[in-house]
Amino acid sequence: DVKVTQSSRYLVKRTGEKVFLECVQDMDHENMFWYRQDPGLGLRLIYFSYDVKMKEKGDIPEGYSVSREKKERFSLILESASTNQTSMYLCASRTGTMNTGELFFGEGSRLTVL
Amino acid sequence: AQKVTQAQTEISVVEKEDVTLDCVYETRDTTYYLFWYKQPPSGELVFLIRRNSFDEQNEISGRYSWNFQKSTSSFNFTITASQVVDSAVYFCALSGLNNAGNMLTFGGGTRLMVKP
């Protein structure tokens, strides 16, 4: 069974803390994505990666960075968490170079910044 | 720029009713793909269907059916004889074939509540 695993389902952090969200996929997919989900706004793309050590900004990259040192792992980093980054974060992966394949999602990481 | 609009933020029905979730999209691409995903309470989005812009045939899969109309830029999703297990948030999404950035654009989602 294909799997995208996110390290933490729930996190509570304080303003200014550095936050790491980890995502691992076991499908040997080239493409990995980080989305943020907020009520009424749907999913918005933060960053994506199409290969190891490669990354591209999505719609809302400000305040975030990413790391992809290995093909199976894609990390989202909040250098200094702020309350407006309280949200659900979803990791996804997809095979291939075209935009036609389905995305496989993890279960999400709900982050609360106090 | 691409845009997907799901005007219904929340729908509540009683079990066995039919329900249609609306999706309207905007794109300048001539070739594009449309998707529906389901997000149950567990949180993990599950792929339901993909449609390319050249295939306007409606699709039926069990109790689910999809109506793609290019003329109105709509890709609506109907659940027939709804069940409690259909309760979830449903997302419509759009991807252009030549979309720089490899991005999928999602609508705001529709929360469907099916009551027994």
PDB file of C-alpha atoms in Angstrom:
ATOM      1  CA  ASP A   1       0.000   0.000   0.000  1.00  0.00           C
ATOM      2  CA  VAL A   2       1.426   3.378  -1.013  1.00  0.00           C
ATOM      3  CA  LYS A   3       2.152   5.695   1.818  1.00  0.00           C
ATOM      4  CA  VAL A   4       2.949   9.308   2.594  1.00  0.00           C
ATOM      5  CA  THR A   5       3.804   9.697   6.259  1.00  0.00           C
ATOM      6  CA  GLN A   6       3.938  12.949   8.146  1.00  0.00           C
ATOM      7  CA  SER A   7       5.919  12.875  11.348  1.00  0.00           C
ATOM      8  CA  SER A   8       3.499  14.690  13.644  1.00  0.00           C
ATOM      9  CA  ARG A   9      -0.291  14.839  13.552  1.00  0.00           C
ATOM     10  CA  TYR A  10      -0.522  17.618  16.125  1.00  0.00           C
ATOM     11  CA  LEU A  11       2.018  20.199  17.242  1.00  0.00           C
ATOM     12  CA  VAL A  12       1.816  23.169  19.570  1.00  0.00           C
ATOM     13  CA  LYS A  13       4.624  25.694  19.365  1.00  0.00           C
ATOM     14  CA  ARG A  14       5.331  29.155  20.676  1.00  0.00           C
ATOM     15  CA  THR A  15       5.844  32.283  18.597  1.00  0.00           C
ATOM     16  CA  GLY A  16       9.431  32.543  17.450  1.00  0.00           C
ATOM     17  CA  GLU A  17      10.223  28.847  17.705  1.00  0.00           C
ATOM     18  CA  LYS A  18      11.758  26.963  14.817  1.00  0.00           C
ATOM     19  CA  VAL A  19       9.456  24.238  13.563  1.00  0.00           C
ATOM     20  CA  PHE A  20      10.256  21.197  11.430  1.00  0.00           C
ATOM     21  CA  LEU A  21       7.554  19.215   9.658  1.00  0.00           C
ATOM     22  CA  GLU A  22       8.782  15.985   8.147  1.00  0.00           C
ATOM     23  CA  CYS A  23       7.290  13.997   5.306  1.00  0.00           C
ATOM     24  CA  VAL A  24       8.378  10.625   3.950  1.00  0.00           C
ATOM     25  CA  GLN A  25       6.999   8.743   0.948  1.00  0.00           C
ATOM     26  CA  ASP A  26       7.684   5.141   0.021  1.00  0.00           C
ATOM     27  CA  MET A  27       6.647   5.273  -3.632  1.00  0.00           C
ATOM     28  CA  ASP A  28       9.916   6.517  -5.165  1.00  0.00           C
ATOM     29  CA  HIS A  29       8.082   9.618  -6.428  1.00  0.00           C
ATOM     30  CA  GLU A  30      10.079  12.411  -7.976  1.00  0.00           C
ATOM     31  CA  ASN A  31       7.713  15.197  -6.963  1.00  0.00           C
ATOM     32  CA  MET A  32       6.844  16.225  -3.450  1.00  0.00           C
ATOM     33  CA  PHE A  33       4.666  19.094  -2.238  1.00  0.00           C
ATOM     34  CA  TRP A  34       3.779  21.011   0.883  1.00  0.00           C
ATOM     35  CA  TYR A  35       0.327  22.541   1.098  1.00  0.00           C
ATOM     36  CA  ARG A  36      -1.366  24.586   3.734  1.00  0.00           C
ATOM     37  CA  GLN A  37      -5.099  24.073   4.328  1.00  0.00           C
ATOM     38  CA  ASP A  38      -7.262  26.798   5.844  1.00  0.00           C
ATOM     39  CA  PRO A  39     -11.080  26.885   6.039  1.00  0.00           C
ATOM     40  CA  GLY A  40     -12.620  28.438   2.948  1.00  0.00           C
ATOM     41  CA  LEU A  41      -9.254  28.818   1.235  1.00  0.00           C
ATOM     42  CA  GLY A  42      -8.755  25.227   0.203  1.00  0.00           C
ATOM     43  CA  LEU A  43      -5.208  24.004  -0.223  1.00  0.00           C
ATOM     44  CA  ARG A  44      -2.499  26.485  -1.078  1.00  0.00           C
ATOM     45  CA  LEU A  45       0.894  25.393  -2.298  1.00  0.00           C
ATOM     46  CA  ILE A  46       3.833  26.504  -0.174  1.00  0.00           C
ATOM     47  CA  TYR A  47       6.767  24.771  -1.873  1.00  0.00           C
ATOM     48  CA  PHE A  48       7.377  21.804  -4.087  1.00  0.00           C
ATOM     49  CA  SER A  49      10.346  19.754  -5.164  1.00  0.00           C
ATOM     50  CA  TYR A  50      10.779  17.817  -8.407  1.00  0.00           C
ATOM     51  CA  ASP A  51      14.090  16.215  -7.513  1.00  0.00           C
ATOM     52  CA  VAL A  52      16.590  15.818  -4.712  1.00  0.00           C
ATOM     53  CA  LYS A  53      18.015  19.185  -3.638  1.00  0.00           C
ATOM     54  CA  MET A  54      15.648  20.978  -6.029  1.00  0.00           C
ATOM     55  CA  LYS A  55      12.872  23.225  -4.782  1.00  0.00           C
ATOM     56  CA  GLU A  56      10.421  25.718  -6.221  1.00  0.00           C
ATOM     57  CA  LYS A  57       8.215  28.294  -4.552  1.00  0.00           C
ATOM     58  CA  GLY A  58       4.505  27.854  -4.638  1.00  0.00           C
ATOM     59  CA  ASP A  59       1.816  30.446  -4.010  1.00  0.00           C
ATOM     60  CA  ILE A  60       2.649  31.287  -0.397  1.00  0.00           C
ATOM     61  CA  PRO A  61       6.342  30.599   0.375  1.00  0.00           C
ATOM     62  CA  GLU A  62       6.891  33.554   2.705  1.00  0.00           C
ATOM     63  CA  GLY A  63       7.928  32.485   6.185  1.00  0.00           C
ATOM     64  CA  TYR A  64       8.747  28.939   5.082  1.00  0.00           C
ATOM     65  CA  SER A  65      11.699  27.024   3.710  1.00  0.00           C
ATOM     66  CA  VAL A  66      12.126  23.411   2.631  1.00  0.00           C
ATOM     67  CA  SER A  67      14.774  20.765   2.416  1.00  0.00           C
ATOM     68  CA  ARG A  68      15.030  17.692   0.204  1.00  0.00           C
ATOM     69  CA  GLU A  69      18.263  15.855   0.856  1.00  0.00           C
ATOM     70  CA  LYS A  70      16.885  12.424  -0.025  1.00  0.00           C
ATOM     71  CA  LYS A  71      14.315  11.453  -2.601  1.00  0.00           C
ATOM     72  CA  GLU A  72      11.881  10.030  -0.076  1.00  0.00           C
ATOM     73  CA  ARG A  73      11.980  12.887   2.416  1.00  0.00           C
ATOM     74  CA  PHE A  74      10.717  16.464   2.132  1.00  0.00           C
ATOM     75  CA  SER A  75      10.880  18.765   5.139  1.00  0.00           C
ATOM     76  CA  LEU A  76       9.034  22.015   5.749  1.00  0.00           C
ATOM     77  CA  ILE A  77      10.735  24.509   8.038  1.00  0.00           C
ATOM     78  CA  LEU A  78       9.249  27.485   9.805  1.00  0.00           C
ATOM     79  CA  GLU A  79      12.303  29.502  10.826  1.00  0.00           C
ATOM     80  CA  SER A  80      10.405  31.628  13.344  1.00  0.00           C
ATOM     81  CA  ALA A  81       6.826  30.507  13.841  1.00  0.00           C
ATOM     82  CA  SER A  82       4.099  33.116  14.002  1.00  0.00           C
ATOM     83  CA  THR A  83       0.452  32.854  15.024  1.00  0.00           C
ATOM     84  CA  ASN A  84      -0.714  33.314  11.427  1.00  0.00           C
ATOM     85  CA  GLN A  85       1.036  30.064  10.582  1.00  0.00           C
ATOM     86  CA  THR A  86      -1.436  28.137  12.708  1.00  0.00           C
ATOM     87  CA  SER A  87      -2.910  25.779  10.150  1.00  0.00           C
ATOM     88  CA  MET A  88      -3.163  22.264   8.779  1.00  0.00           C
ATOM     89  CA  TYR A  89      -0.138  21.289   6.707  1.00  0.00           C
ATOM     90  CA  LEU A  90      -0.430  18.580   4.086  1.00  0.00           C
ATOM     91  CA  CYS A  91       2.397  16.807   2.330  1.00  0.00           C
ATOM     92  CA  ALA A  92       1.844  15.103  -1.019  1.00  0.00           C
ATOM     93  CA  SER A  93       3.841  13.267  -3.630  1.00  0.00           C
ATOM     94  CA  ARG A  94       3.396  12.409  -7.285  1.00  0.00           C
ATOM     95  CA  THR A  95       5.302  10.526  -9.908  1.00  0.00           C
ATOM     96  CA  GLY A  96       6.320  11.804 -13.326  1.00  0.00           C
ATOM     97  CA  THR A  97       7.089  15.146 -14.864  1.00  0.00           C
ATOM     98  CA  MET A  98       3.646  16.059 -16.130  1.00  0.00           C
ATOM     99  CA  ASN A  99       0.826  17.611 -14.155  1.00  0.00           C
ATOM    100  CA  THR A 100      -1.503  14.762 -14.888  1.00  0.00           C
ATOM    101  CA  GLY A 101      -0.886  12.268 -12.175  1.00  0.00           C
ATOM    102  CA  GLU A 102      -2.796  12.004  -8.961  1.00  0.00           C
ATOM    103  CA  LEU A 103      -1.328  13.327  -5.766  1.00  0.00           C
ATOM    104  CA  PHE A 104      -0.927  11.034  -2.781  1.00  0.00           C
ATOM    105  CA  PHE A 105      -1.410  12.832   0.496  1.00  0.00           C
ATOM    106  CA  GLY A 106      -0.323  12.322   4.056  1.00  0.00           C
ATOM    107  CA  GLU A 107      -2.790  12.654   6.924  1.00  0.00           C
ATOM    108  CA  GLY A 108      -1.734  16.180   7.717  1.00  0.00           C
ATOM    109  CA  SER A 109      -0.004  17.970  10.563  1.00  0.00           C
ATOM    110  CA  ARG A 110      -2.110  20.401  12.543  1.00  0.00           C
ATOM    111  CA  LEU A 111       0.129  23.147  13.875  1.00  0.00           C
ATOM    112  CA  THR A 112      -0.940  25.608  16.554  1.00  0.00           C
ATOM    113  CA  VAL A 113       1.332  28.572  17.237  1.00  0.00           C
ATOM    114  CA  LEU A 114       0.661  30.322  20.539  1.00  0.00           C
TER     115      LEU A 114
ATOM    116  CA  ALA B   1      -3.735  32.449 -13.702  1.00  0.00           C
ATOM    117  CA  GLN B   2      -5.861  29.499 -12.722  1.00  0.00           C
ATOM    118  CA  LYS B   3      -8.797  29.577 -10.379  1.00  0.00           C
ATOM    119  CA  VAL B   4     -11.214  27.011  -8.998  1.00  0.00           C
ATOM    120  CA  THR B   5     -14.422  28.051  -7.259  1.00  0.00           C
ATOM    121  CA  GLN B   6     -16.571  25.818  -5.101  1.00  0.00           C
ATOM    122  CA  ALA B   7     -19.422  28.118  -4.165  1.00  0.00           C
ATOM    123  CA  GLN B   8     -21.000  25.722  -1.666  1.00  0.00           C
ATOM    124  CA  THR B   9     -18.975  25.811   1.532  1.00  0.00           C
ATOM    125  CA  GLU B  10     -21.228  23.410   3.386  1.00  0.00           C
ATOM    126  CA  ILE B  11     -24.081  21.088   2.406  1.00  0.00           C
ATOM    127  CA  SER B  12     -26.225  19.009   4.716  1.00  0.00           C
ATOM    128  CA  VAL B  13     -28.434  16.197   3.449  1.00  0.00           C
ATOM    129  CA  VAL B  14     -30.272  13.255   4.881  1.00  0.00           C
ATOM    130  CA  GLU B  15     -29.111   9.775   4.008  1.00  0.00           C
ATOM    131  CA  LYS B  16     -30.346   8.471   0.641  1.00  0.00           C
ATOM    132  CA  GLU B  17     -30.758  11.925  -0.813  1.00  0.00           C
ATOM    133  CA  ASP B  18     -28.880  12.803  -3.985  1.00  0.00           C
ATOM    134  CA  VAL B  19     -26.460  15.704  -3.744  1.00  0.00           C
ATOM    135  CA  THR B  20     -24.465  17.685  -6.313  1.00  0.00           C
ATOM    136  CA  LEU B  21     -21.262  19.515  -5.511  1.00  0.00           C
ATOM    137  CA  ASP B  22     -20.489  22.368  -7.860  1.00  0.00           C
ATOM    138  CA  CYS B  23     -17.090  23.275  -9.294  1.00  0.00           C
ATOM    139  CA  VAL B  24     -16.347  26.130 -11.671  1.00  0.00           C
ATOM    140  CA  TYR B  25     -12.879  26.768 -13.008  1.00  0.00           C
ATOM    141  CA  GLU B  26     -10.907  29.374 -14.927  1.00  0.00           C
ATOM    142  CA  THR B  27      -7.835  28.744 -17.015  1.00  0.00           C
ATOM    143  CA  ARG B  28      -6.155  30.056 -20.136  1.00  0.00           C
ATOM    144  CA  ASP B  29      -4.668  26.682 -20.968  1.00  0.00           C
ATOM    145  CA  THR B  30      -6.223  24.769 -23.824  1.00  0.00           C
ATOM    146  CA  THR B  31      -5.125  21.484 -22.318  1.00  0.00           C
ATOM    147  CA  TYR B  32      -5.777  20.933 -18.661  1.00  0.00           C
ATOM    148  CA  TYR B  33      -6.827  18.356 -16.113  1.00  0.00           C
ATOM    149  CA  LEU B  34      -9.562  18.446 -13.527  1.00  0.00           C
ATOM    150  CA  PHE B  35      -9.609  16.440 -10.326  1.00  0.00           C
ATOM    151  CA  TRP B  36     -11.853  15.669  -7.392  1.00  0.00           C
ATOM    152  CA  TYR B  37     -10.459  14.673  -4.005  1.00  0.00           C
ATOM    153  CA  LYS B  38     -12.244  13.556  -0.852  1.00  0.00           C
ATOM    154  CA  GLN B  39     -10.967  14.430   2.612  1.00  0.00           C
ATOM    155  CA  PRO B  40     -12.619  12.282   5.298  1.00  0.00           C
ATOM    156  CA  PRO B  41     -12.342  13.186   8.995  1.00  0.00           C
ATOM    157  CA  SER B  42      -9.032  11.285   9.192  1.00  0.00           C
ATOM    158  CA  GLY B  43      -7.470  14.111   7.179  1.00  0.00           C
ATOM    159  CA  GLU B  44      -5.863  12.301   4.267  1.00  0.00           C
ATOM    160  CA  LEU B  45      -7.077  13.485   0.869  1.00  0.00           C
ATOM    161  CA  VAL B  46      -8.106  10.658  -1.388  1.00  0.00           C
ATOM    162  CA  PHE B  47      -8.099  10.901  -5.165  1.00  0.00           C
ATOM    163  CA  LEU B  48     -11.494  10.289  -6.785  1.00  0.00           C
ATOM    164  CA  ILE B  49     -11.203  11.194 -10.460  1.00  0.00           C
ATOM    165  CA  ARG B  50      -9.121  12.911 -13.130  1.00  0.00           C
ATOM    166  CA  ARG B  51     -10.538  14.305 -16.355  1.00  0.00           C
ATOM    167  CA  ASN B  52      -8.646  15.880 -19.244  1.00  0.00           C
ATOM    168  CA  SER B  53     -10.019  18.846 -21.138  1.00  0.00           C
ATOM    169  CA  PHE B  54     -10.557  16.875 -24.342  1.00  0.00           C
ATOM    170  CA  ASP B  55     -12.806  14.303 -22.771  1.00  0.00           C
ATOM    171  CA  GLU B  56     -16.241  15.702 -22.029  1.00  0.00           C
ATOM    172  CA  GLN B  57     -17.905  12.378 -21.506  1.00  0.00           C
ATOM    173  CA  ASN B  58     -19.654  12.108 -18.201  1.00  0.00           C
ATOM    174  CA  GLU B  59     -18.324   9.453 -15.893  1.00  0.00           C
ATOM    175  CA  ILE B  60     -20.103   7.188 -13.460  1.00  0.00           C
ATOM    176  CA  SER B  61     -18.489   5.106 -10.770  1.00  0.00           C
ATOM    177  CA  GLY B  62     -20.997   3.371  -8.546  1.00  0.00           C
ATOM    178  CA  ARG B  63     -22.947   6.064  -6.707  1.00  0.00           C
ATOM    179  CA  TYR B  64     -20.596   8.789  -7.931  1.00  0.00           C
ATOM    180  CA  SER B  65     -20.951  10.642 -11.215  1.00  0.00           C
ATOM    181  CA  TRP B  66     -19.223  13.619 -12.763  1.00  0.00           C
ATOM    182  CA  ASN B  67     -20.560  16.117 -15.281  1.00  0.00           C
ATOM    183  CA  PHE B  68     -17.885  17.993 -17.214  1.00  0.00           C
ATOM    184  CA  GLN B  69     -19.147  20.913 -19.302  1.00  0.00           C
ATOM    185  CA  LYS B  70     -16.496  22.915 -21.067  1.00  0.00           C
ATOM    186  CA  SER B  71     -19.028  25.470 -22.282  1.00  0.00           C
ATOM    187  CA  THR B  72     -19.736  26.540 -18.716  1.00  0.00           C
ATOM    188  CA  SER B  73     -16.278  25.687 -17.298  1.00  0.00           C
ATOM    189  CA  SER B  74     -17.846  23.383 -14.769  1.00  0.00           C
ATOM    190  CA  PHE B  75     -16.995  19.957 -13.405  1.00  0.00           C
ATOM    191  CA  ASN B  76     -19.786  18.993 -11.027  1.00  0.00           C
ATOM    192  CA  PHE B  77     -19.866  15.932  -8.817  1.00  0.00           C
ATOM    193  CA  THR B  78     -23.065  14.089  -7.896  1.00  0.00           C
ATOM    194  CA  ILE B  79     -23.491  11.488  -5.189  1.00  0.00           C
ATOM    195  CA  THR B  80     -26.592   9.378  -5.624  1.00  0.00           C
ATOM    196  CA  ALA B  81     -28.310   7.880  -2.588  1.00  0.00           C
ATOM    197  CA  SER B  82     -25.870   9.473  -0.173  1.00  0.00           C
ATOM    198  CA  GLN B  83     -24.585   7.578   2.842  1.00  0.00           C
ATOM    199  CA  VAL B  84     -23.167   8.690   6.170  1.00  0.00           C
ATOM    200  CA  VAL B  85     -19.719   7.516   5.025  1.00  0.00           C
ATOM    201  CA  ASP B  86     -19.848  10.143   2.291  1.00  0.00           C
ATOM    202  CA  SER B  87     -19.497  12.834   4.953  1.00  0.00           C
ATOM    203  CA  ALA B  88     -16.249  14.605   4.149  1.00  0.00           C
ATOM    204  CA  VAL B  89     -14.763  17.700   2.619  1.00  0.00           C
ATOM    205  CA  TYR B  90     -14.563  17.493  -1.154  1.00  0.00           C
ATOM    206  CA  PHE B  91     -12.073  19.435  -3.214  1.00  0.00           C
ATOM    207  CA  CYS B  92     -12.099  20.197  -6.902  1.00  0.00           C
ATOM    208  CA  ALA B  93      -8.704  20.949  -8.457  1.00  0.00           C
ATOM    209  CA  LEU B  94      -7.222  22.059 -11.781  1.00  0.00           C
ATOM    210  CA  SER B  95      -3.842  21.519 -13.405  1.00  0.00           C
ATOM    211  CA  GLY B  96      -2.660  22.955 -16.702  1.00  0.00           C
ATOM    212  CA  LEU B  97      -0.516  20.743 -18.885  1.00  0.00           C
ATOM    213  CA  ASN B  98       1.928  23.526 -19.463  1.00  0.00           C
ATOM    214  CA  ASN B  99       1.496  25.022 -16.079  1.00  0.00           C
ATOM    215  CA  ALA B 100       4.785  26.432 -15.028  1.00  0.00           C
ATOM    216  CA  GLY B 101       5.588  25.378 -11.564  1.00  0.00           C
ATOM    217  CA  ASN B 102       3.928  21.994 -11.741  1.00  0.00           C
ATOM    218  CA  MET B 103       1.092  23.291  -9.627  1.00  0.00           C
ATOM    219  CA  LEU B 104      -2.351  21.977  -8.855  1.00  0.00           C
ATOM    220  CA  THR B 105      -4.881  24.693  -7.983  1.00  0.00           C
ATOM    221  CA  PHE B 106      -7.533  23.687  -5.468  1.00  0.00           C
ATOM    222  CA  GLY B 107     -10.954  25.111  -4.785  1.00  0.00           C
ATOM    223  CA  GLY B 108     -11.984  26.104  -1.290  1.00  0.00           C
ATOM    224  CA  GLY B 109     -13.695  22.789  -0.646  1.00  0.00           C
ATOM    225  CA  THR B 110     -17.267  21.785   0.140  1.00  0.00           C
ATOM    226  CA  ARG B 111     -18.063  20.143   3.453  1.00  0.00           C
ATOM    227  CA  LEU B 112     -20.740  17.527   2.976  1.00  0.00           C
ATOM    228  CA  MET B 113     -22.633  16.267   6.003  1.00  0.00           C
ATOM    229  CA  VAL B 114     -24.877  13.270   5.515  1.00  0.00           C
ATOM    230  CA  LYS B 115     -27.216  12.678   8.428  1.00  0.00           C
ATOM    231  CA  PRO B 116     -28.761   9.303   9.192  1.00  0.00           C
TER     232      PRO B 116
END
